[in-house]
PDB file of C-alpha atoms in Angstrom:
ATOM      1  CA  MET A   1     -52.268  -9.850  41.571  1.00 59.00           C
ATOM      2  CA  PRO A   2     -51.795  -8.264  45.028  1.00 67.00           C
ATOM      3  CA  ARG A   3     -48.822  -9.283  47.115  1.00 83.00           C
ATOM      4  CA  VAL A   4     -49.377 -12.185  49.451  1.00 91.00           C
ATOM      5  CA  THR A   5     -47.657 -13.713  52.447  1.00 92.00           C
ATOM      6  CA  ALA A   6     -46.429 -17.284  52.468  1.00 93.00           C
ATOM      7  CA  ASN A   7     -44.195 -19.563  54.495  1.00 94.00           C
ATOM      8  CA  LEU A   8     -41.048 -21.094  53.024  1.00 94.00           C
ATOM      9  CA  VAL A   9     -41.848 -24.758  53.675  1.00 94.00           C
ATOM     10  CA  GLU A  10     -38.920 -26.226  51.736  1.00 94.00           C
ATOM     11  CA  TRP A  11     -35.529 -24.780  50.820  1.00 93.00           C
ATOM     12  CA  LYS A  12     -32.603 -26.445  49.033  1.00 89.00           C
ATOM     13  CA  ASP A  13     -29.789 -23.997  49.678  1.00 84.00           C
ATOM     14  CA  ASP A  14     -27.249 -25.830  47.538  1.00 80.00           C
ATOM     15  CA  LYS A  15     -29.650 -25.681  44.586  1.00 84.00           C
ATOM     16  CA  GLY A  16     -30.892 -22.165  45.250  1.00 86.00           C
ATOM     17  CA  TYR A  17     -34.613 -22.870  45.203  1.00 91.00           C
ATOM     18  CA  GLY A  18     -37.501 -24.082  47.320  1.00 94.00           C
ATOM     19  CA  PHE A  19     -41.257 -23.924  47.790  1.00 95.00           C
ATOM     20  CA  ALA A  20     -43.582 -21.679  49.760  1.00 95.00           C
ATOM     21  CA  ARG A  21     -47.190 -22.118  50.787  1.00 94.00           C
ATOM     22  CA  GLN A  22     -49.792 -19.538  51.765  1.00 92.00           C
ATOM     23  CA  PRO A  23     -51.284 -19.916  55.260  1.00 89.00           C
ATOM     24  CA  GLY A  24     -54.101 -22.427  55.013  1.00 84.00           C
ATOM     25  CA  GLY A  25     -53.283 -23.183  51.389  1.00 84.00           C
ATOM     26  CA  THR A  26     -52.252 -26.467  49.825  1.00 85.00           C
ATOM     27  CA  GLU A  27     -50.651 -25.340  46.558  1.00 91.00           C
ATOM     28  CA  ARG A  28     -46.879 -24.965  46.556  1.00 93.00           C
ATOM     29  CA  ILE A  29     -45.275 -21.836  45.114  1.00 94.00           C
ATOM     30  CA  PHE A  30     -41.883 -22.231  43.443  1.00 95.00           C
ATOM     31  CA  VAL A  31     -39.292 -19.808  44.858  1.00 94.00           C
ATOM     32  CA  HIS A  32     -35.879 -19.234  43.261  1.00 92.00           C
ATOM     33  CA  VAL A  33     -33.014 -17.462  45.007  1.00 87.00           C
ATOM     34  CA  LYS A  34     -32.880 -14.878  42.199  1.00 86.00           C
ATOM     35  CA  ALA A  35     -36.356 -13.700  43.213  1.00 89.00           C
ATOM     36  CA  PHE A  36     -34.968 -12.426  46.529  1.00 87.00           C
ATOM     37  CA  ASP A  37     -33.296  -9.082  47.126  1.00 75.00           C
ATOM     38  CA  SER A  38     -29.558  -9.695  46.673  1.00 66.00           C
ATOM     39  CA  ASN A  39     -28.840  -7.456  49.678  1.00 66.00           C
ATOM     40  CA  GLY A  40     -31.158  -9.381  51.969  1.00 70.00           C
ATOM     41  CA  PRO A  41     -30.470 -12.390  54.194  1.00 73.00           C
ATOM     42  CA  ARG A  42     -30.070 -15.885  52.826  1.00 77.00           C
ATOM     43  CA  PRO A  43     -33.500 -17.564  52.858  1.00 86.00           C
ATOM     44  CA  LYS A  44     -34.066 -20.576  55.081  1.00 87.00           C
ATOM     45  CA  LYS A  45     -36.860 -23.019  55.754  1.00 90.00           C
ATOM     46  CA  GLY A  46     -39.528 -21.498  57.979  1.00 90.00           C
ATOM     47  CA  ASP A  47     -39.098 -17.892  56.796  1.00 91.00           C
ATOM     48  CA  GLU A  48     -42.239 -15.833  56.398  1.00 92.00           C
ATOM     49  CA  LEU A  49     -42.254 -14.248  52.948  1.00 92.00           C
ATOM     50  CA  GLU A  50     -44.041 -11.486  51.106  1.00 92.00           C
ATOM     51  CA  LEU A  51     -44.185 -12.075  47.356  1.00 92.00           C
ATOM     52  CA  ASP A  52     -45.913 -11.720  44.019  1.00 92.00           C
ATOM     53  CA  ILE A  53     -47.347 -14.872  42.448  1.00 91.00           C
ATOM     54  CA  VAL A  54     -46.782 -15.294  38.697  1.00 91.00           C
ATOM     55  CA  ALA A  55     -47.169 -18.125  36.224  1.00 87.00           C
ATOM     56  CA  GLY A  56     -44.031 -20.236  36.243  1.00 85.00           C
ATOM     57  CA  ARG A  57     -42.999 -23.318  34.296  1.00 83.00           C
ATOM     58  CA  ASN A  58     -45.995 -25.249  32.938  1.00 83.00           C
ATOM     59  CA  GLY A  59     -48.255 -22.568  34.359  1.00 85.00           C
ATOM     60  CA  LYS A  60     -47.494 -23.516  37.951  1.00 89.00           C
ATOM     61  CA  PRO A  61     -47.318 -20.715  40.539  1.00 91.00           C
ATOM     62  CA  ALA A  62     -43.924 -19.103  41.051  1.00 93.00           C
ATOM     63  CA  ALA A  63     -42.746 -16.224  43.204  1.00 92.00           C
ATOM     64  CA  GLU A  64     -41.278 -12.879  42.189  1.00 92.00           C
ATOM     65  CA  ASN A  65     -40.071  -9.848  44.168  1.00 91.00           C
ATOM     66  CA  VAL A  66     -39.703 -11.938  47.307  1.00 91.00           C
ATOM     67  CA  LYS A  67     -39.047 -10.259  50.634  1.00 89.00           C
ATOM     68  CA  VAL A  68     -38.224 -12.025  53.900  1.00 88.00           C
ATOM     69  CA  LEU A  69     -40.471 -10.447  56.533  1.00 86.00           C
ATOM     70  CA  GLY A  70     -38.765  -9.262  59.696  1.00 75.00           C
ATOM     71  CA  ALA A  71     -35.375  -9.175  57.979  1.00 60.00           C
ATOM     72  CA  GLU A  72     -34.923  -5.398  57.742  1.00 54.00           C
ATOM     73  CA  GLU A  73     -32.735  -5.229  60.837  1.00 47.00           C
ATOM     74  CA  VAL A  74     -30.601  -8.164  59.702  1.00 47.00           C
ATOM     75  CA  ALA A  75     -30.168  -6.712  56.218  1.00 46.00           C
ATOM     76  CA  GLN A  76     -28.816  -3.472  57.675  1.00 46.00           C
ATOM     77  CA  GLN A  77     -25.983  -5.224  59.467  1.00 53.00           C
ATOM     78  CA  LEU A  78     -22.524  -5.104  57.931  1.00 63.00           C
ATOM     79  CA  PRO A  79     -21.839  -8.246  55.874  1.00 84.00           C
ATOM     80  CA  PHE A  80     -19.405 -10.296  57.967  1.00 89.00           C
ATOM     81  CA  HIS A  81     -17.576 -11.990  55.089  1.00 93.00           C
ATOM     82  CA  LEU A  82     -17.016  -8.738  53.196  1.00 93.00           C
ATOM     83  CA  VAL A  83     -15.815  -6.845  56.274  1.00 93.00           C
ATOM     84  CA  THR A  84     -13.510  -9.695  57.320  1.00 96.00           C
ATOM     85  CA  ALA A  85     -11.972  -9.865  53.836  1.00 96.00           C
ATOM     86  CA  ILE A  86     -11.297  -6.124  53.875  1.00 96.00           C
ATOM     87  CA  MET A  87      -9.736  -6.302  57.354  1.00 96.00           C
ATOM     88  CA  LEU A  88      -7.406  -9.144  56.342  1.00 97.00           C
ATOM     89  CA  PHE A  89      -6.325  -7.258  53.226  1.00 97.00           C
ATOM     90  CA  LEU A  90      -5.661  -4.090  55.227  1.00 97.00           C
ATOM     91  CA  LEU A  91      -3.680  -6.093  57.776  1.00 96.00           C
ATOM     92  CA  ALA A  92      -1.564  -7.589  54.992  1.00 96.00           C
ATOM     93  CA  GLN A  93      -0.941  -4.100  53.586  1.00 96.00           C
ATOM     94  CA  ILE A  94       0.143  -2.814  56.997  1.00 96.00           C
ATOM     95  CA  VAL A  95       2.629  -5.670  57.326  1.00 95.00           C
ATOM     96  CA  VAL A  96       4.152  -4.717  53.952  1.00 94.00           C
ATOM     97  CA  ILE A  97       4.182  -0.988  54.766  1.00 95.00           C
ATOM     98  CA  LEU A  98       6.000  -1.713  58.031  1.00 93.00           C
ATOM     99  CA  GLY A  99       8.620  -3.602  56.061  1.00 92.00           C
ATOM    100  CA  ARG A 100       7.920  -6.860  57.890  1.00 90.00           C
ATOM    101  CA  ALA A 101       7.155  -8.709  54.659  1.00 89.00           C
ATOM    102  CA  PRO A 102       7.827  -8.162  50.940  1.00 92.00           C
ATOM    103  CA  ILE A 103       5.096  -7.029  48.591  1.00 94.00           C
ATOM    104  CA  ASP A 104       5.085 -10.602  47.283  1.00 93.00           C
ATOM    105  CA  ILE A 105       2.721 -11.508  50.117  1.00 93.00           C
ATOM    106  CA  LEU A 106       0.073  -9.244  48.574  1.00 96.00           C
ATOM    107  CA  VAL A 107       0.682 -10.895  45.198  1.00 96.00           C
ATOM    108  CA  VAL A 108       0.114 -14.311  46.795  1.00 95.00           C
ATOM    109  CA  TYR A 109      -3.157 -13.144  48.358  1.00 97.00           C
ATOM    110  CA  ALA A 110      -4.265 -11.650  45.030  1.00 97.00           C
ATOM    111  CA  VAL A 111      -3.407 -14.689  42.883  1.00 97.00           C
ATOM    112  CA  MET A 112      -4.721 -17.291  45.309  1.00 97.00           C
ATOM    113  CA  GLY A 113      -7.742 -15.118  46.064  1.00 97.00           C
ATOM    114  CA  GLY A 114      -8.559 -14.939  42.352  1.00 97.00           C
ATOM    115  CA  LEU A 115      -8.295 -18.727  42.115  1.00 98.00           C
ATOM    116  CA  SER A 116     -10.567 -19.097  45.129  1.00 98.00           C
ATOM    117  CA  ILE A 117     -13.199 -16.776  43.632  1.00 97.00           C
ATOM    118  CA  TYR A 118     -13.143 -18.795  40.408  1.00 97.00           C
ATOM    119  CA  LEU A 119     -13.540 -22.115  42.251  1.00 97.00           C
ATOM    120  CA  TYR A 120     -16.410 -20.831  44.404  1.00 96.00           C
ATOM    121  CA  SER A 121     -18.213 -19.441  41.348  1.00 94.00           C
ATOM    122  CA  ARG A 122     -17.802 -22.753  39.515  1.00 94.00           C
ATOM    123  CA  ASP A 123     -19.033 -24.738  42.504  1.00 93.00           C
ATOM    124  CA  LYS A 124     -22.038 -22.442  42.851  1.00 88.00           C
ATOM    125  CA  GLN A 125     -22.907 -23.011  39.184  1.00 88.00           C
ATOM    126  CA  ALA A 126     -22.410 -26.743  39.650  1.00 87.00           C
ATOM    127  CA  ALA A 127     -24.823 -26.723  42.586  1.00 81.00           C
ATOM    128  CA  LEU A 128     -27.465 -24.873  40.574  1.00 74.00           C
ATOM    129  CA  PHE A 129     -27.211 -26.945  37.396  1.00 79.00           C
ATOM    130  CA  GLY A 130     -26.365 -30.356  38.805  1.00 79.00           C
ATOM    131  CA  TRP A 131     -22.793 -30.446  37.515  1.00 85.00           C
ATOM    132  CA  TRP A 132     -19.853 -32.191  39.141  1.00 90.00           C
ATOM    133  CA  ARG A 133     -19.120 -30.376  42.413  1.00 91.00           C
ATOM    134  CA  ILE A 134     -15.764 -29.088  43.655  1.00 95.00           C
ATOM    135  CA  ARG A 135     -14.753 -30.738  46.918  1.00 95.00           C
ATOM    136  CA  GLU A 136     -15.035 -28.641  50.050  1.00 95.00           C
ATOM    137  CA  SER A 137     -11.537 -29.768  50.999  1.00 96.00           C
ATOM    138  CA  THR A 138     -10.244 -28.229  47.757  1.00 97.00           C
ATOM    139  CA  LEU A 139     -11.952 -24.909  48.426  1.00 97.00           C
ATOM    140  CA  LEU A 140     -10.668 -24.811  51.993  1.00 97.00           C
ATOM    141  CA  THR A 141      -7.133 -25.799  50.987  1.00 96.00           C
ATOM    142  CA  VAL A 142      -6.942 -22.968  48.459  1.00 97.00           C
ATOM    143  CA  ASP A 143      -8.272 -20.584  51.108  1.00 97.00           C
ATOM    144  CA  PHE A 144      -5.697 -21.785  53.627  1.00 96.00           C
ATOM    145  CA  PHE A 145      -2.781 -21.244  51.247  1.00 95.00           C
ATOM    146  CA  GLY A 146      -3.589 -17.604  50.599  1.00 95.00           C
ATOM    147  CA  GLY A 147      -7.000 -17.631  48.955  1.00 97.00           C
ATOM    148  CA  ILE A 148      -8.974 -16.761  52.084  1.00 98.00           C
ATOM    149  CA  ILE A 149      -9.614 -13.124  51.133  1.00 97.00           C
ATOM    150  CA  GLY A 150     -10.991 -14.168  47.765  1.00 97.00           C
ATOM    151  CA  GLY A 151     -12.875 -17.020  49.408  1.00 97.00           C
ATOM    152  CA  LEU A 152     -14.628 -14.647  51.783  1.00 97.00           C
ATOM    153  CA  LEU A 153     -15.495 -12.284  48.943  1.00 96.00           C
ATOM    154  CA  ALA A 154     -16.860 -15.195  46.893  1.00 95.00           C
ATOM    155  CA  GLN A 155     -18.955 -16.526  49.768  1.00 92.00           C
ATOM    156  CA  HIS A 156     -20.439 -13.043  50.123  1.00 91.00           C
ATOM    157  CA  ARG A 157     -20.902 -12.401  46.400  1.00 88.00           C
ATOM    158  CA  TYR A 158     -22.337 -15.783  45.430  1.00 86.00           C
ATOM    159  CA  ARG A 159     -24.051 -16.514  48.766  1.00 80.00           C
ATOM    160  CA  HIS A 160     -22.290 -19.833  48.743  1.00 85.00           C
ATOM    161  CA  LYS A 161     -21.533 -22.042  51.771  1.00 88.00           C
ATOM    162  CA  LYS A 162     -22.650 -19.264  54.126  1.00 82.00           C
ATOM    163  CA  SER A 163     -25.500 -21.235  55.645  1.00 73.00           C
ATOM    164  CA  LYS A 164     -23.478 -24.411  56.259  1.00 82.00           C
ATOM    165  CA  ALA A 165     -22.336 -24.156  59.878  1.00 84.00           C
ATOM    166  CA  SER A 166     -19.556 -26.753  59.706  1.00 91.00           C
ATOM    167  CA  TYR A 167     -18.037 -25.049  56.671  1.00 94.00           C
ATOM    168  CA  GLN A 168     -18.210 -21.639  58.315  1.00 93.00           C
ATOM    169  CA  VAL A 169     -16.406 -22.970  61.400  1.00 95.00           C
ATOM    170  CA  ARG A 170     -13.531 -24.136  59.199  1.00 96.00           C
ATOM    171  CA  THR A 171     -13.545 -20.834  57.348  1.00 97.00           C
ATOM    172  CA  LEU A 172     -13.309 -18.964  60.651  1.00 96.00           C
ATOM    173  CA  ILE A 173     -10.364 -21.149  61.682  1.00 97.00           C
ATOM    174  CA  ILE A 174      -8.549 -20.232  58.459  1.00 97.00           C
ATOM    175  CA  VAL A 175      -9.350 -16.555  59.015  1.00 97.00           C
ATOM    176  CA  GLY A 176      -7.975 -16.824  62.562  1.00 97.00           C
ATOM    177  CA  VAL A 177      -4.775 -18.497  61.349  1.00 95.00           C
ATOM    178  CA  HIS A 178      -4.116 -15.812  58.742  1.00 96.00           C
ATOM    179  CA  ALA A 179      -4.980 -12.982  61.110  1.00 96.00           C
ATOM    180  CA  ALA A 180      -2.624 -14.424  63.735  1.00 95.00           C
ATOM    181  CA  LEU A 181       0.205 -14.936  61.229  1.00 92.00           C
ATOM    182  CA  LEU A 182      -0.146 -11.420  59.831  1.00 94.00           C
ATOM    183  CA  ALA A 183      -0.260  -9.960  63.339  1.00 94.00           C
ATOM    184  CA  ALA A 184       2.848 -11.951  64.281  1.00 92.00           C
ATOM    185  CA  LEU A 185       4.641 -10.701  61.166  1.00 91.00           C
ATOM    186  CA  GLY A 186       3.627  -7.126  61.846  1.00 90.00           C
ATOM    187  CA  SER A 187       4.806  -7.250  65.450  1.00 91.00           C
ATOM    188  CA  GLY A 188       8.104  -8.909  64.561  1.00 86.00           C
ATOM    189  CA  LEU A 189       7.344 -12.099  66.478  1.00 86.00           C
ATOM    190  CA  LEU A 190       7.504 -14.068  63.230  1.00 79.00           C
ATOM    191  CA  SER A 191       9.833 -13.706  60.257  1.00 81.00           C
ATOM    192  CA  VAL A 192       8.976 -14.290  56.608  1.00 74.00           C
ATOM    193  CA  ASN A 193      11.574 -17.078  56.407  1.00 75.00           C
ATOM    194  CA  THR A 194      10.026 -18.906  59.340  1.00 76.00           C
ATOM    195  CA  LEU A 195       6.543 -18.481  57.859  1.00 69.00           C
ATOM    196  CA  SER A 196       7.736 -19.833  54.496  1.00 71.00           C
ATOM    197  CA  SER A 197       9.183 -22.881  56.223  1.00 71.00           C
ATOM    198  CA  VAL A 198       5.937 -23.523  58.080  1.00 64.00           C
ATOM    199  CA  MET A 199       3.821 -23.182  54.924  1.00 66.00           C
ATOM    200  CA  THR A 200       6.175 -25.494  53.032  1.00 69.00           C
ATOM    201  CA  LEU A 201       5.811 -28.037  55.813  1.00 64.00           C
ATOM    202  CA  PHE A 202       2.020 -27.876  55.603  1.00 63.00           C
ATOM    203  CA  ALA A 203       2.137 -28.142  51.814  1.00 62.00           C
ATOM    204  CA  GLY A 204       4.362 -31.203  52.067  1.00 61.00           C
ATOM    205  CA  ASN A 205       1.879 -32.916  54.333  1.00 57.00           C
TER     206      ASN A 205
END
């Protein structure tokens, strides 16, 4: 069947699926997130799509090889979450190289980042299969206490939480806090002992 255009009339981002409809048509076409190009933008309601229609569950129409029209320019942009994660990691390395902090700080970022990636992947699976979800406060707390690099990588890799504006604002705040702390350590305005005391205070609260 030739490729057709359709509008994404419904999209459940937390579930990773939605429905499209051809212009002037009445039949809904099932669209799963896996049918999109993984390097493309996250789909959203109202997008104009180009797709192949195949027989889905119970013979109902489903989409394959889905492309968001007009998204070429967006897709070519550097992925913000990936770039930010790399910049934070490089900043942490510079702080260690300058002797402003022990290598333990990189270990903390690695361990907590790994935990964050695991939690995001589990929450993404939970969203797709209807399992018990991980609280956003838990994800953000792990990110705050050193998991932010892994959290950013997970948001990019699993396309999770990226379209939720309120969550992204809190993520940006955590990024800003870590960037400021690392910059302060690197410039000598903040010592590791002082930072440890501050983090202990936050953990106690």
